[in-house]
Coordinates of C-alpha atoms and ligand atoms in Angstrom, one line a residue:
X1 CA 0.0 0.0 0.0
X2 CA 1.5 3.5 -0.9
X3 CA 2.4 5.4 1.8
X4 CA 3.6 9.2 1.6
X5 CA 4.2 12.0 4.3
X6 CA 4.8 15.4 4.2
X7 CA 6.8 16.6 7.2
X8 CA 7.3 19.8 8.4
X9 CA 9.2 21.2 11.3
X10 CA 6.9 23.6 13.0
X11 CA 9.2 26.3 12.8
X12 CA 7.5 28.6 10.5
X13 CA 5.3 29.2 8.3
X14 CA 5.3 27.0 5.4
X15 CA 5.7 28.3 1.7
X16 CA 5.8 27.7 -1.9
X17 CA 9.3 25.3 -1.8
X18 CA 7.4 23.4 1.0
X19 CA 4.3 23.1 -0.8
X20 CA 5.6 21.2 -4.0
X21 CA 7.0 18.6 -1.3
X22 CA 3.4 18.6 0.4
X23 CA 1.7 18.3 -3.1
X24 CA 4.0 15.5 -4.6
X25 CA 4.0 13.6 -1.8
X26 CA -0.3 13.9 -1.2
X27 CA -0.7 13.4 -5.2
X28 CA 1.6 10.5 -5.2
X29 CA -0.9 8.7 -2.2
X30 CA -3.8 10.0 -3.8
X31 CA -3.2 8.8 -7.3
X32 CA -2.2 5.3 -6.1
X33 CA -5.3 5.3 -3.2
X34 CA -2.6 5.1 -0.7
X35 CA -2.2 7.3 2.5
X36 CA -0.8 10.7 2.8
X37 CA 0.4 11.5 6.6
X38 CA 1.2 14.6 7.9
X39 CA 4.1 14.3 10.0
X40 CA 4.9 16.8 12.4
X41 CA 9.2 17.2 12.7
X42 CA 8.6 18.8 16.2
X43 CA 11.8 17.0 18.2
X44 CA 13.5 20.6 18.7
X45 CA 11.0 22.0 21.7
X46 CA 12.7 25.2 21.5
X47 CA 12.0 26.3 17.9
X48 CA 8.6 24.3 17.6
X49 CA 5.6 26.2 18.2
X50 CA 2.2 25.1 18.2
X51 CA 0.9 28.3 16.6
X52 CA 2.5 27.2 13.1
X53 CA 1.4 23.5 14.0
X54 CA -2.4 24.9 13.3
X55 CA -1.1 27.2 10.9
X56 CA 0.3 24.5 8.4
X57 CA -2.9 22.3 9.0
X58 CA -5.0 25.9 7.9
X59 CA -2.7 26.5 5.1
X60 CA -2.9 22.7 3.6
X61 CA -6.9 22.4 4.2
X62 CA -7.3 26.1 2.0
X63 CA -5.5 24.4 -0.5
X64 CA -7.4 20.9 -0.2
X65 CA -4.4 18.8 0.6
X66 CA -6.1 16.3 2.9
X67 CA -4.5 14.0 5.3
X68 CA -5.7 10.5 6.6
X69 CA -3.9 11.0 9.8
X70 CA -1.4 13.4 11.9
X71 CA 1.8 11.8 13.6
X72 CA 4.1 14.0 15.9
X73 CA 7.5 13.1 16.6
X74 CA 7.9 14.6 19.8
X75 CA 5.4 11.9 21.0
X76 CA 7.8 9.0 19.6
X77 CA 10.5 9.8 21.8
X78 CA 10.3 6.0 23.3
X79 CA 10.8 4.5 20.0
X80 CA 13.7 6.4 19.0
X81 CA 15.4 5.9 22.2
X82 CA 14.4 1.9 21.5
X83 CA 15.9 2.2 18.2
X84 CA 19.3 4.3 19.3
X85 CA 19.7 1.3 21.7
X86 CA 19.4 -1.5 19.4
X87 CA 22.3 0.6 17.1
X88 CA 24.0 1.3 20.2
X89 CA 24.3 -2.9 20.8
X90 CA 25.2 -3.4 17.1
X91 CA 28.3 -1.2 17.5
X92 CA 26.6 1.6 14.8
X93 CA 26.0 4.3 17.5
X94 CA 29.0 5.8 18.9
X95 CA 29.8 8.1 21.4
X96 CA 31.9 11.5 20.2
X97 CA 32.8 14.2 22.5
X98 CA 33.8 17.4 20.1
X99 CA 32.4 20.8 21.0
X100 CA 31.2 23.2 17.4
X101 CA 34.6 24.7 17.8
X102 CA 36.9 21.6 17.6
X103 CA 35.1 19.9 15.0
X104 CA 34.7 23.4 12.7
X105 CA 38.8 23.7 13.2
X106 CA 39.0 20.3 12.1
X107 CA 37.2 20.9 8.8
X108 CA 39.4 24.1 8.0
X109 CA 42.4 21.4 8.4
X110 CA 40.7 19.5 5.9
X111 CA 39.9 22.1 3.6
X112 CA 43.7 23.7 3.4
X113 CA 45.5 20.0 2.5
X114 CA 42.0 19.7 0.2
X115 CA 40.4 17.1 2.2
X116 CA 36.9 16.8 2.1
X117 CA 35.7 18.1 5.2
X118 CA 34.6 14.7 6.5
X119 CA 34.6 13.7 10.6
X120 CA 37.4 12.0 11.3
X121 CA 35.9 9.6 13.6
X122 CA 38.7 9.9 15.9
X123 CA 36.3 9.4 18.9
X124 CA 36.3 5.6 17.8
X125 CA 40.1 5.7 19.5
X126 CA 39.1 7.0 22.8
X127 CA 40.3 4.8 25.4
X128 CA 36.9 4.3 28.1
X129 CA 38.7 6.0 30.7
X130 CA 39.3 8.9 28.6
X131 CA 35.5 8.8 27.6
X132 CA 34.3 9.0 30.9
X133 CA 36.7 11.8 31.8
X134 CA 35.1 13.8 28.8
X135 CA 31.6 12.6 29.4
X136 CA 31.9 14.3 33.1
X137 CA 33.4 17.6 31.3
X138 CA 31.4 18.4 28.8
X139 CA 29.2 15.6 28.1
X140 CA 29.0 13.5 24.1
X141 CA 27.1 13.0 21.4
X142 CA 25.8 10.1 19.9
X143 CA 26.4 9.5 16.1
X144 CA 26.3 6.6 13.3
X145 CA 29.4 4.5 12.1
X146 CA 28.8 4.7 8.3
X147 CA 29.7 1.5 6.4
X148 CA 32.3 2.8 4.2
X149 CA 30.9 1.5 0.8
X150 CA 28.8 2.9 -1.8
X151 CA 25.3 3.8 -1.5
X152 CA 23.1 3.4 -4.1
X153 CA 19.4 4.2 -5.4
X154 CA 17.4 4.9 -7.9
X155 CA 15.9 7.9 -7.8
X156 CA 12.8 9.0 -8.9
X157 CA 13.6 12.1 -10.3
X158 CA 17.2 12.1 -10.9
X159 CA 18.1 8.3 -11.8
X160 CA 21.0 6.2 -10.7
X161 CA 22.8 7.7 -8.1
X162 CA 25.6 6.4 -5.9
X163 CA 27.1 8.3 -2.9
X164 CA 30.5 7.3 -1.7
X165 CA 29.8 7.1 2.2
X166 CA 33.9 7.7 3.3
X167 CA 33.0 11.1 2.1
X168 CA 30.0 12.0 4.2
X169 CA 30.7 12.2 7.8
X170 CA 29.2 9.9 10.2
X171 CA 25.6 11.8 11.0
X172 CA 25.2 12.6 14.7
X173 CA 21.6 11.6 15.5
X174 CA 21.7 12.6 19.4
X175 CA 22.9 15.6 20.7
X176 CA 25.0 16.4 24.0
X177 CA 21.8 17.3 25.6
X178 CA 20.2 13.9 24.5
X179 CA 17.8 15.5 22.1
X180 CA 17.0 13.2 19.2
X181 CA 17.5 14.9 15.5
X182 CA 16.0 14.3 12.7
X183 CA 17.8 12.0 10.6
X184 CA 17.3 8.9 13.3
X185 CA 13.7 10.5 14.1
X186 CA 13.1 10.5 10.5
X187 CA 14.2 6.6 10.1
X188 CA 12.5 5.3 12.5
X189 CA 9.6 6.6 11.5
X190 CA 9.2 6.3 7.8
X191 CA 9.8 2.4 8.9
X192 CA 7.7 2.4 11.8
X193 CA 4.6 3.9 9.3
X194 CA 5.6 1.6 6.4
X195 CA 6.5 4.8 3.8
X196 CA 7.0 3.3 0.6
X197 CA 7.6 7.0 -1.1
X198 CA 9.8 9.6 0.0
X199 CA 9.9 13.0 -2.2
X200 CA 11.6 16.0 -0.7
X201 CA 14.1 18.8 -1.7
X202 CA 17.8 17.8 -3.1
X203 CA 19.0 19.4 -0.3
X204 CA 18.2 16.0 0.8
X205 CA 20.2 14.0 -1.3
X206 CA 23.5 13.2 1.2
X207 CA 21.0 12.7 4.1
X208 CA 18.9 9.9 2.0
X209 CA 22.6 8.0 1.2
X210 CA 22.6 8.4 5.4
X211 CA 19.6 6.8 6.1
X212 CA 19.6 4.6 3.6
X213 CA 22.1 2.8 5.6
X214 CA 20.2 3.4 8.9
X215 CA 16.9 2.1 7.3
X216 CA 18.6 -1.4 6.5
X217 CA 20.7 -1.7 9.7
X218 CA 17.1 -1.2 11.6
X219 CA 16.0 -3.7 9.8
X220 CA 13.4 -1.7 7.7
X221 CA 12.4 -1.5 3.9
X222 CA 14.0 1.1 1.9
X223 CA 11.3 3.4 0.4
X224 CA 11.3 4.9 -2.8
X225 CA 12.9 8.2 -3.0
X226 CA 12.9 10.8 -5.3
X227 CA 14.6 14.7 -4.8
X228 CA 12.7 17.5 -7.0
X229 CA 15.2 20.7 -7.5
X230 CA 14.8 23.3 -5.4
X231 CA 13.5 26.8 -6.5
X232 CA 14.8 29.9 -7.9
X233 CA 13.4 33.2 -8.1
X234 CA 12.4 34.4 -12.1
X235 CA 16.4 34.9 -12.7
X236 CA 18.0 32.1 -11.5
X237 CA 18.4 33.6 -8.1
X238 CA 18.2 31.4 -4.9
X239 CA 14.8 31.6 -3.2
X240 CA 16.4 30.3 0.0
X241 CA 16.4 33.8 1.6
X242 CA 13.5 34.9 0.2
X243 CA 11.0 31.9 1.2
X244 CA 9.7 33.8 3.7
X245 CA 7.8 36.1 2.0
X246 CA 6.2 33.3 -0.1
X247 CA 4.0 31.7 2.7
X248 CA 0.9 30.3 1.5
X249 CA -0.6 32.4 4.1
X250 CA 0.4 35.7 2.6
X251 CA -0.2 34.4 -0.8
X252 CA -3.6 33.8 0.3
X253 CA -3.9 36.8 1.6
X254 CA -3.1 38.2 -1.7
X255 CA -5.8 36.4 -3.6
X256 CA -4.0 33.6 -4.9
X257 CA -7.1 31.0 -5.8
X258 CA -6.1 27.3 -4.1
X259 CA -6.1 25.9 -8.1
X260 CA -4.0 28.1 -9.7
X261 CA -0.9 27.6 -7.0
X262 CA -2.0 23.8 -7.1
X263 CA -2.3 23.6 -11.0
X264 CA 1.6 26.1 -10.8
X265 CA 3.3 23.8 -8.5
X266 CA 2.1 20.3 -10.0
X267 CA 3.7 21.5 -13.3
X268 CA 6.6 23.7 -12.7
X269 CA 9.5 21.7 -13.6
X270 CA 8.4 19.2 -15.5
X271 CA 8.3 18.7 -19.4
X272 CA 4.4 19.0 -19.2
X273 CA 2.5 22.5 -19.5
X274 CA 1.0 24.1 -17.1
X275 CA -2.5 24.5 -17.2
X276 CA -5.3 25.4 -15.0
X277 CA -6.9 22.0 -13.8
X278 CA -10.9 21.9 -13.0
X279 CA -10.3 19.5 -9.8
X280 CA -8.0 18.0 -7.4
X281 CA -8.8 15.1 -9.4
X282 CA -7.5 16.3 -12.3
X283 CA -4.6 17.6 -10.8
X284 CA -4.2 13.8 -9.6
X285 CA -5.0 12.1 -12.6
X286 CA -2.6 14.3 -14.5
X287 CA 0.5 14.0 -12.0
X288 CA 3.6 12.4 -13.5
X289 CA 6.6 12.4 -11.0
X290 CA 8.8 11.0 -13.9
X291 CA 8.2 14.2 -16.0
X292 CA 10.3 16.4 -13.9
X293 CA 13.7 17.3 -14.2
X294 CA 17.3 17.9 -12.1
X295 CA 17.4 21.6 -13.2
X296 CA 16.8 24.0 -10.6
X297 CA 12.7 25.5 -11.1
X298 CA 12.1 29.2 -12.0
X299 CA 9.4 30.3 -9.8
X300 CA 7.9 33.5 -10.6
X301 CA 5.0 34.5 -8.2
X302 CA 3.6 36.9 -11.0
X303 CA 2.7 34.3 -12.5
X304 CA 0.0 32.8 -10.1
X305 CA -2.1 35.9 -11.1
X306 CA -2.9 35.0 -14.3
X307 CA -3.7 32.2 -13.4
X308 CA -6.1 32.8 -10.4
X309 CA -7.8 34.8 -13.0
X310 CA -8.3 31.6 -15.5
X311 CA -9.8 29.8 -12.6
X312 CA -12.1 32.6 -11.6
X313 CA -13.1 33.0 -15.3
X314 CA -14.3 28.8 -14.8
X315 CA -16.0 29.6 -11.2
X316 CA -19.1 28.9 -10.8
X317 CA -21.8 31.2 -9.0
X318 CA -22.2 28.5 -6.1
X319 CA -18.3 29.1 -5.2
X320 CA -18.4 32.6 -4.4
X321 CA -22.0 33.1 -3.2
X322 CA -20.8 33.4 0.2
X323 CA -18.5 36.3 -1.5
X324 CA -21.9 37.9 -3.0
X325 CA -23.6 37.3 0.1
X326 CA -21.0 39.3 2.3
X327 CA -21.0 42.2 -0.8
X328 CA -24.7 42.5 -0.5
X329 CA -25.0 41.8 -4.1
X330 CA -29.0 40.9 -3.9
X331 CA -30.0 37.0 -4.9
X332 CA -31.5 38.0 -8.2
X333 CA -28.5 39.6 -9.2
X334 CA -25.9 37.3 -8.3
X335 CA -26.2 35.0 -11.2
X336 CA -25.8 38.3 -13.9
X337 CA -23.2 39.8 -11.5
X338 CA -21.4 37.0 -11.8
X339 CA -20.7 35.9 -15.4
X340 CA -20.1 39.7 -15.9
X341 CA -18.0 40.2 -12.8
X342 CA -15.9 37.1 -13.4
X343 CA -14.4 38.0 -16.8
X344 CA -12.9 41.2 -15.4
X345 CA -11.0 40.0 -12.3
X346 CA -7.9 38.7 -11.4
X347 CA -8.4 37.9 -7.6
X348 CA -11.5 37.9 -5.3
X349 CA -10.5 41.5 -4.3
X350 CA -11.5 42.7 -7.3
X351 CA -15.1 41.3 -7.0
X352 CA -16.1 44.1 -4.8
X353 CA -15.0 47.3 -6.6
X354 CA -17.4 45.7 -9.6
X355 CA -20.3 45.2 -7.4
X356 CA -19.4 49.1 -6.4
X357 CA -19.6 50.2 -9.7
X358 CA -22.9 48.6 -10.5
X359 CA -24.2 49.7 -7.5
X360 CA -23.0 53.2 -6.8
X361 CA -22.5 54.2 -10.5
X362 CA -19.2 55.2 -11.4
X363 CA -17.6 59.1 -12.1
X364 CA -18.4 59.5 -15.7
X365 CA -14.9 59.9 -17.4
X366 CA -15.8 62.6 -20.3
X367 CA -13.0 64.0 -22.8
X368 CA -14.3 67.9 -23.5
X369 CA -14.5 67.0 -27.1
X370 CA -17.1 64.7 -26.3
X371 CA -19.3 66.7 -24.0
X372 CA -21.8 67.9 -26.0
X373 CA -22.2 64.1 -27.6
X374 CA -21.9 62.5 -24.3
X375 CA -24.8 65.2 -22.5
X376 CA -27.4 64.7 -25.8
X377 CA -27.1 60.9 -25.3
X378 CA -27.5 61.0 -21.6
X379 CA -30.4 62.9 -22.5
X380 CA -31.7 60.1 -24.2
X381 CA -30.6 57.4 -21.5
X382 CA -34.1 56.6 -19.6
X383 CA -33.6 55.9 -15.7
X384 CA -32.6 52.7 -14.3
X385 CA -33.5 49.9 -13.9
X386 CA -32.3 48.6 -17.1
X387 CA -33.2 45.6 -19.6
X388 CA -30.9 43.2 -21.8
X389 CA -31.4 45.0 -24.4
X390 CA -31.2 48.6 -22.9
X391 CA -27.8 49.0 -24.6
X392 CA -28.5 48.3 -27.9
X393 CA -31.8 50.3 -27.9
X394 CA -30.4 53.3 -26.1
X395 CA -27.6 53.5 -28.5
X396 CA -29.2 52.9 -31.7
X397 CA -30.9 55.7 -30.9
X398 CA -27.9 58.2 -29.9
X399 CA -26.8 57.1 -33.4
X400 CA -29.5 58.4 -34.9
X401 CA -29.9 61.4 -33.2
X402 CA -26.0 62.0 -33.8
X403 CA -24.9 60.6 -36.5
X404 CA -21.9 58.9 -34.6
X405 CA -20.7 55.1 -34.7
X406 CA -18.2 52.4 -34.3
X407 CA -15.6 53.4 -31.7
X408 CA -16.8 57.2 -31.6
X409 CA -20.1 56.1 -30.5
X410 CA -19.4 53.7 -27.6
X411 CA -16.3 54.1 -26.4
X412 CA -17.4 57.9 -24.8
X413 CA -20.7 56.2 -23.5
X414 CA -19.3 53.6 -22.2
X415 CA -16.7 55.9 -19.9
X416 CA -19.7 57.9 -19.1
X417 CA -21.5 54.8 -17.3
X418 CA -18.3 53.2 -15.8
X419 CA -15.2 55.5 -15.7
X420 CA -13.5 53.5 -17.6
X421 CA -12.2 52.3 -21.5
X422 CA -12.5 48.5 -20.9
X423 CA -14.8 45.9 -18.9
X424 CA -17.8 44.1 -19.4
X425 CA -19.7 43.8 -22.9
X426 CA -21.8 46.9 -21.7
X427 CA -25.3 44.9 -22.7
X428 CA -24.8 42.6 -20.1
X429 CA -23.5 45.5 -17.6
X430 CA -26.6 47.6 -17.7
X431 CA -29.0 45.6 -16.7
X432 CA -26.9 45.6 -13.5
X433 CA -26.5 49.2 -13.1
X434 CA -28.5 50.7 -10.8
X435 CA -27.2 54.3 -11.0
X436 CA -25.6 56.3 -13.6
X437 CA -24.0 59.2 -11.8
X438 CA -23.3 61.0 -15.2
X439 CA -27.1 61.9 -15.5
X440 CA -27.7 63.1 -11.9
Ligands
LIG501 N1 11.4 18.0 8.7 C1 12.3 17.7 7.5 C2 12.4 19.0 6.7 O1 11.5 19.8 6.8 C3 11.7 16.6 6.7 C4 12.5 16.1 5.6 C5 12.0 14.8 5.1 O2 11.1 14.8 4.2 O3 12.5 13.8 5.5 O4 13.3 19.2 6.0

């Protein structure tokens, strides 16, 4: 049975790089019927905060990525400690005693005769009187004896790979002050829940070679894994830094619609084009993990405007009625409102300065060549309410009167009624204009 998670570290908020692990990871399950966990990475009690716990569950139920269950690390403590025991008794675990400092002098050593910075393991030679000695002073470390051959997988998204384990240093999976990290949290628990598919960031790559080897010396099964590229801004610039203004939350906040940062971030690196999908099914259906590529991904957030418009454009009346409620737009309206509104917006912000317009009128916008035109029409204009075919009627008739047509005709009407050279096919707006300020 597939089994995916998406794991977070409640340390934040999470954003658009975090989102296309949530997303592969929940289409993966989905596709397959499988289950899609949502695993909180809370070990660190200092930096986890239960604020962004509910604040990634909020962000990943606006966006209709649903879970079949929650697990929590920090409530697994037993079984890692289990787990670092049994290591511990096969002679992986291993006690080291170097502060930051030593261990960052060592790897300048390194560096300068061009050695890769790699631990040096030189705890392994500590006599046990000397351990205890430092264990009093300042107290050790736990980390994992590597087997010094290669590590290979294939990787879902980048092939073959193989990973010299000599040149990673052995991963310290306890800390002085016996907090657990992530690597052996991680291990235990993509075994313990049966994970058959891992996706994450390449950032990941040396720690999957890691716990590859952990995996199989706890005697679990080695999921698949797969690493998708990490994002750039538009120019190739590393997002790193600037993730934090990309929270879902803020792009919410903005008007992003759920289905355009979905339909964005299913696509976005991969050989197939984006487009704006109808449904989380399709968005499922659709999903190829083997389309995308090594390269680093352009992310542009512009480009999520566009295409919230698109899905607006394909909105039904029933999925923003709560919108029109809030607006005031009355019932009978709402239908009318909304194919005309719909067309001429690129967020749900702009739904209200429409429903404005129709409501209030707008200030006429009148170039002095056309004031004597645009006052003899208005003449003509009889007072709202209007009818379908208002428009035509009304302006058929300024023609006549006039003389005017085409572009000369309309286009100073039409900025007379709305303040503006562009919007709505202007038969469908009247009927929902309830003023027109340029007559009063
Ligand atoms: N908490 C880890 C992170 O956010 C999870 C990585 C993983 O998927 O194993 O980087």
């Amino acid at each position: 049975m597939t089994t995916t998670r998406f794991a977070p570290s409640p340390t934040g908020y999470i954003h658009v790089g975090n989102l296309r692990t949530a997303l592969f990871n929940y289409l993966i399950a989905r596709q397959a019927g499988g289950t899609f966990i949502l695993r909180i990475d809370d070990t660190d009690p200092e930096r986890s905060k239960e604020e962004y716990v509910d604040a990634i569950k909020e962000d990943l139920e606006w966006l209709g990525l649903t879970w079949d269950r929650v697990e929590r690390q920090s409530e697994r403590l037993d079984r890692y400690a289990e787990e670092a025991d049994k290591l511990r008794s096969m002679g992986r675990f291993y006690e080291a005693f170097e502060t930051p400092t030593e261990l960052d002098l060592k790897r300048k050593k390194q560096l300068n005769m061009g050695k890769p910075p790699v631990y040096d393991r030189a705890a392994l030679e500590l006599s046990d009187d000397e351990k205890s000695k430092l264990r009093a002073e300042r107290g050790g470390h736990w980390r994992f004896l590597l087997d010094h051959a290669r590590i290979e997988w294939t990787d879902g998204i980048l092939g073959d790979l193989s990973i010299d384990a000599a040149s990673v240093s052995d991963p310290v999976l306890i800390r002085g002050d016996g907090q657990v990290l992530y690597t052996l949290a991680s291990v235990v628990d993509d075994t313990d829940m049966g994970i058959t598919h891992v996706v994450r960031g390449s950032d990941h790559v040396t720690n999957t070679a890691t716990q590859i080897q952990m995996i199989e010396a706890i005697g679990g099964t080695v999921p698949s894994f797969a690493h998708h590229s990490l994002l750039t801004g538009p120019q190739g610039e590393a997002l790193s830094k600037r993730l934090g203004t990309l929270a879902l939350r803020d792009l919410r906040e903005q008007g992003v619609e759920p289905m355009a940062l979905l339909s964005l971030m299913a696509r976005l690196g991969s050989s197939d084009p984006v487009e704006v999908r109808g449904s989380m099914q399709d968005l499922i259906d659709g999903f190829d993990l083997s389309k995308f590529g090594s390269a680093p991904t352009k992310f542009d957030k512009d480009d999520l405007f566009p295409l919230s418009a698109t899905v607006l454009h394909g909105t039904d009346l029933s999925k923003v009625k709560t919108d029109l409620d809030a607006l005031g737009v009355p019932a009978d309206l709402q239908d009318q409102f909304w194919t005309v509104a719909r067309e001429n917006i690129t967020t749900r912000h702009d739904i209200a300065a429409w429903w404005v317009l129709c409501r209030d009128g707008a200030d006429p916008v009148i170039d002095p060549d056309d004031a004597e035109f645009v006052a003899q029409a208005l003449a003509m204009l009889p007072d709202a309410p209007f009818e379908a075919d208002s428009w035509k009627t009304w302006t058929t008739a300024v023609k006549e009167a006039t003389g005017r047509k085409g572009r000369g005709l309309f286009m100073p009407l039409r900025k007379a009624l709305t303040g503006m050279d562009h919007g709505p096919d202007m038969s469908a707006l009247m009927p929902l204009l309830q003023t027109v300020r340029a007559k009063a």
